[in-house]
Amino acid sequence: MRPETLDALAMFPAQLEAFYGAIPAACKCWSPLSWNGIPSEPFNPIEQICHVRDIEIDGYQVRFRRALTEHNPHLATIDGSALARQRAYLEADADKVLAGFRTARLETVDLLTSVGDAQWERHAIFEDYGALTLRSLVHFLCSHDQQHLAGLQWLLGKIAASPRGESDTN
């Protein structure tokens, strides 16, 4: 695995925290009237960071471990909207969410830096993605990270463009 990819994973928690921190305090649970064009899942700011934390722990960490220990495992996708409802994302404490994510990402990076050269080519089947290797799964995680940074920027753009009070929730 190229070092810049692992570096991107390691640097992401600080980026996520900075982008979330740019959201005005009154808009942490803000939702636009339309989600058309959002580059991530349609989650408001607090839901974005909760989703990233939970997909790290319940999604990618599990997938990486299974790809490393099982022969060609089938890796399931996770219904993020169902998690948001079940885990009451709207009531989450952002500081705890971000701290939990930082810890989880450190664990992920530690796991991946211990992977041997041959292990990067271990195969799995990822639901909705198809056949892949551990290496490609890491790139999908990096892509997921970037989608959610873009989602937070998109939300900032919608917040800036909306007259006060123009939202589904405020």
Coordinates of C-alpha atoms in Angstrom, one line a residue:
M1 CA 0.0 0.0 0.0
R2 CA 1.4 3.4 -0.9
P3 CA 2.3 5.5 2.1
E4 CA 0.3 8.5 0.9
T5 CA -2.9 6.4 1.1
L6 CA -2.2 5.4 4.7
D7 CA -1.3 9.0 5.4
A8 CA -4.6 10.2 4.0
L9 CA -6.4 7.8 6.3
A10 CA -4.4 9.0 9.3
M11 CA -5.0 12.7 8.5
F12 CA -8.7 12.4 7.9
P13 CA -9.9 12.7 11.5
A14 CA -8.4 16.2 11.7
Q15 CA -10.0 17.1 8.4
L16 CA -13.4 15.8 9.5
E17 CA -13.2 17.7 12.7
A18 CA -12.2 20.9 10.9
F19 CA -15.0 20.6 8.3
Y20 CA -17.6 19.8 11.0
G21 CA -16.3 22.7 13.1
A22 CA -17.0 25.1 10.2
I23 CA -20.7 24.4 10.5
P24 CA -22.4 27.1 12.5
A25 CA -23.5 25.9 15.9
A26 CA -27.1 26.6 15.2
C27 CA -27.0 24.4 12.1
K28 CA -25.5 21.1 13.5
C29 CA -28.9 19.4 12.9
W30 CA -29.8 21.5 9.9
S31 CA -31.3 19.8 6.8
P32 CA -31.9 21.4 3.4
L33 CA -35.3 21.4 1.7
S34 CA -33.8 19.3 -1.1
W35 CA -30.9 16.9 -1.0
N36 CA -30.4 17.0 -4.8
G37 CA -26.7 17.1 -5.6
I38 CA -25.3 16.0 -2.2
P39 CA -22.1 14.1 -2.9
S40 CA -22.5 11.9 0.2
E41 CA -25.5 10.2 1.9
P42 CA -28.2 12.7 2.7
F43 CA -27.3 13.3 6.3
N44 CA -27.2 16.6 8.2
P45 CA -23.9 17.7 9.8
I46 CA -24.2 15.7 13.1
E47 CA -25.5 12.7 11.2
Q48 CA -22.5 12.9 8.8
I49 CA -20.0 12.5 11.6
C50 CA -21.9 9.8 13.4
H51 CA -22.2 7.9 10.1
V52 CA -18.4 8.2 9.4
R53 CA -17.7 6.9 13.0
D54 CA -20.1 4.0 12.7
I55 CA -19.1 2.9 9.2
E56 CA -15.4 3.0 10.4
I57 CA -16.2 0.7 13.3
D58 CA -19.0 -1.5 12.1
G59 CA -18.1 -1.4 8.5
Y60 CA -14.5 -1.1 7.4
Q61 CA -12.8 -2.4 10.5
V62 CA -15.0 -5.6 10.4
R63 CA -14.4 -5.9 6.6
F64 CA -10.6 -5.5 6.9
R65 CA -10.4 -8.1 9.7
R66 CA -12.6 -10.5 7.7
A67 CA -10.6 -10.0 4.5
L68 CA -7.4 -10.8 6.5
T69 CA -8.7 -13.9 8.3
E70 CA -11.3 -15.5 6.0
H71 CA -11.1 -17.0 2.6
N72 CA -12.9 -14.8 0.1
P73 CA -15.5 -13.5 2.5
H74 CA -18.8 -11.8 1.5
L75 CA -18.7 -8.3 3.0
A76 CA -22.1 -6.8 3.6
T77 CA -23.0 -3.1 3.1
I78 CA -24.6 -1.2 6.0
D79 CA -27.9 0.7 5.9
G80 CA -26.7 4.1 7.1
S81 CA -30.2 5.5 7.3
A82 CA -31.3 2.6 9.6
L83 CA -28.2 3.2 11.8
A84 CA -29.1 6.9 12.1
R85 CA -32.5 6.1 13.4
Q86 CA -31.5 3.2 15.6
R87 CA -28.6 5.1 17.2
A88 CA -30.4 8.4 17.5
Y89 CA -27.8 10.4 15.6
L90 CA -29.7 13.7 16.1
E91 CA -29.1 13.4 19.9
A92 CA -25.4 12.6 19.6
D93 CA -22.7 14.6 21.4
A94 CA -20.4 15.8 18.6
D95 CA -17.3 15.9 20.8
K96 CA -17.8 12.2 21.8
V97 CA -18.5 11.2 18.2
L98 CA -15.3 12.8 16.9
A99 CA -13.2 11.4 19.8
G100 CA -14.7 7.9 19.1
F101 CA -13.9 8.3 15.5
R102 CA -10.3 9.4 16.1
T103 CA -9.7 6.4 18.3
A104 CA -11.3 4.0 15.8
R105 CA -9.3 5.5 12.9
L106 CA -6.0 5.1 14.8
E107 CA -7.0 1.4 15.3
T108 CA -7.7 1.1 11.5
V109 CA -4.4 2.7 10.6
D110 CA -2.5 0.5 13.1
L111 CA -4.1 -2.6 11.6
L112 CA -3.3 -1.6 8.1
T113 CA 0.3 -0.7 8.8
S114 CA 0.8 -4.2 10.1
V115 CA -0.4 -5.8 6.8
G116 CA 2.3 -7.8 4.9
D117 CA 2.9 -7.3 1.2
A118 CA 1.0 -10.5 0.2
Q119 CA -2.0 -9.8 2.4
W120 CA -2.9 -6.7 0.3
E121 CA -4.0 -9.1 -2.4
R122 CA -6.4 -11.1 -0.3
H123 CA -9.8 -11.3 -2.0
A124 CA -13.3 -10.6 -0.8
I125 CA -16.7 -9.9 -2.3
F126 CA -18.2 -6.6 -1.2
E127 CA -21.9 -6.3 -1.6
D128 CA -22.8 -3.7 -4.3
Y129 CA -19.1 -3.4 -5.3
G130 CA -18.2 -7.0 -6.3
A131 CA -14.9 -8.8 -6.2
L132 CA -12.0 -6.8 -4.6
T133 CA -8.8 -7.1 -2.7
L134 CA -7.8 -5.7 0.7
R135 CA -5.9 -3.0 -1.2
S136 CA -9.0 -1.9 -3.1
L137 CA -11.1 -1.9 0.1
V138 CA -8.6 0.6 1.6
H139 CA -9.1 2.9 -1.5
F140 CA -12.9 2.6 -1.0
L141 CA -12.5 3.8 2.6
C142 CA -10.5 6.7 1.4
S143 CA -13.2 7.5 -1.2
H144 CA -15.8 7.3 1.5
D145 CA -13.9 9.8 3.6
Q146 CA -13.7 12.2 0.8
Q147 CA -17.4 11.9 0.0
H148 CA -18.3 13.0 3.6
L149 CA -15.9 15.9 3.5
A150 CA -17.6 16.9 0.3
G151 CA -21.0 16.3 2.0
L152 CA -20.1 18.7 4.8
Q153 CA -18.9 21.3 2.3
W154 CA -22.1 20.9 0.3
L155 CA -24.1 21.5 3.5
L156 CA -22.0 24.6 4.2
G157 CA -22.9 25.8 0.7
K158 CA -26.6 25.1 1.2
I159 CA -26.6 26.8 4.7
A160 CA -24.9 29.9 3.2
A161 CA -27.4 30.0 0.3
S162 CA -30.5 29.6 2.5
P163 CA -32.5 32.4 4.0
R164 CA -32.7 32.0 7.8
G165 CA -35.2 29.3 8.7
E166 CA -35.4 27.7 5.3
S167 CA -34.9 24.1 6.3
D168 CA -36.7 20.9 7.3
T169 CA -35.1 21.1 10.7
N170 CA -33.3 24.0 12.3

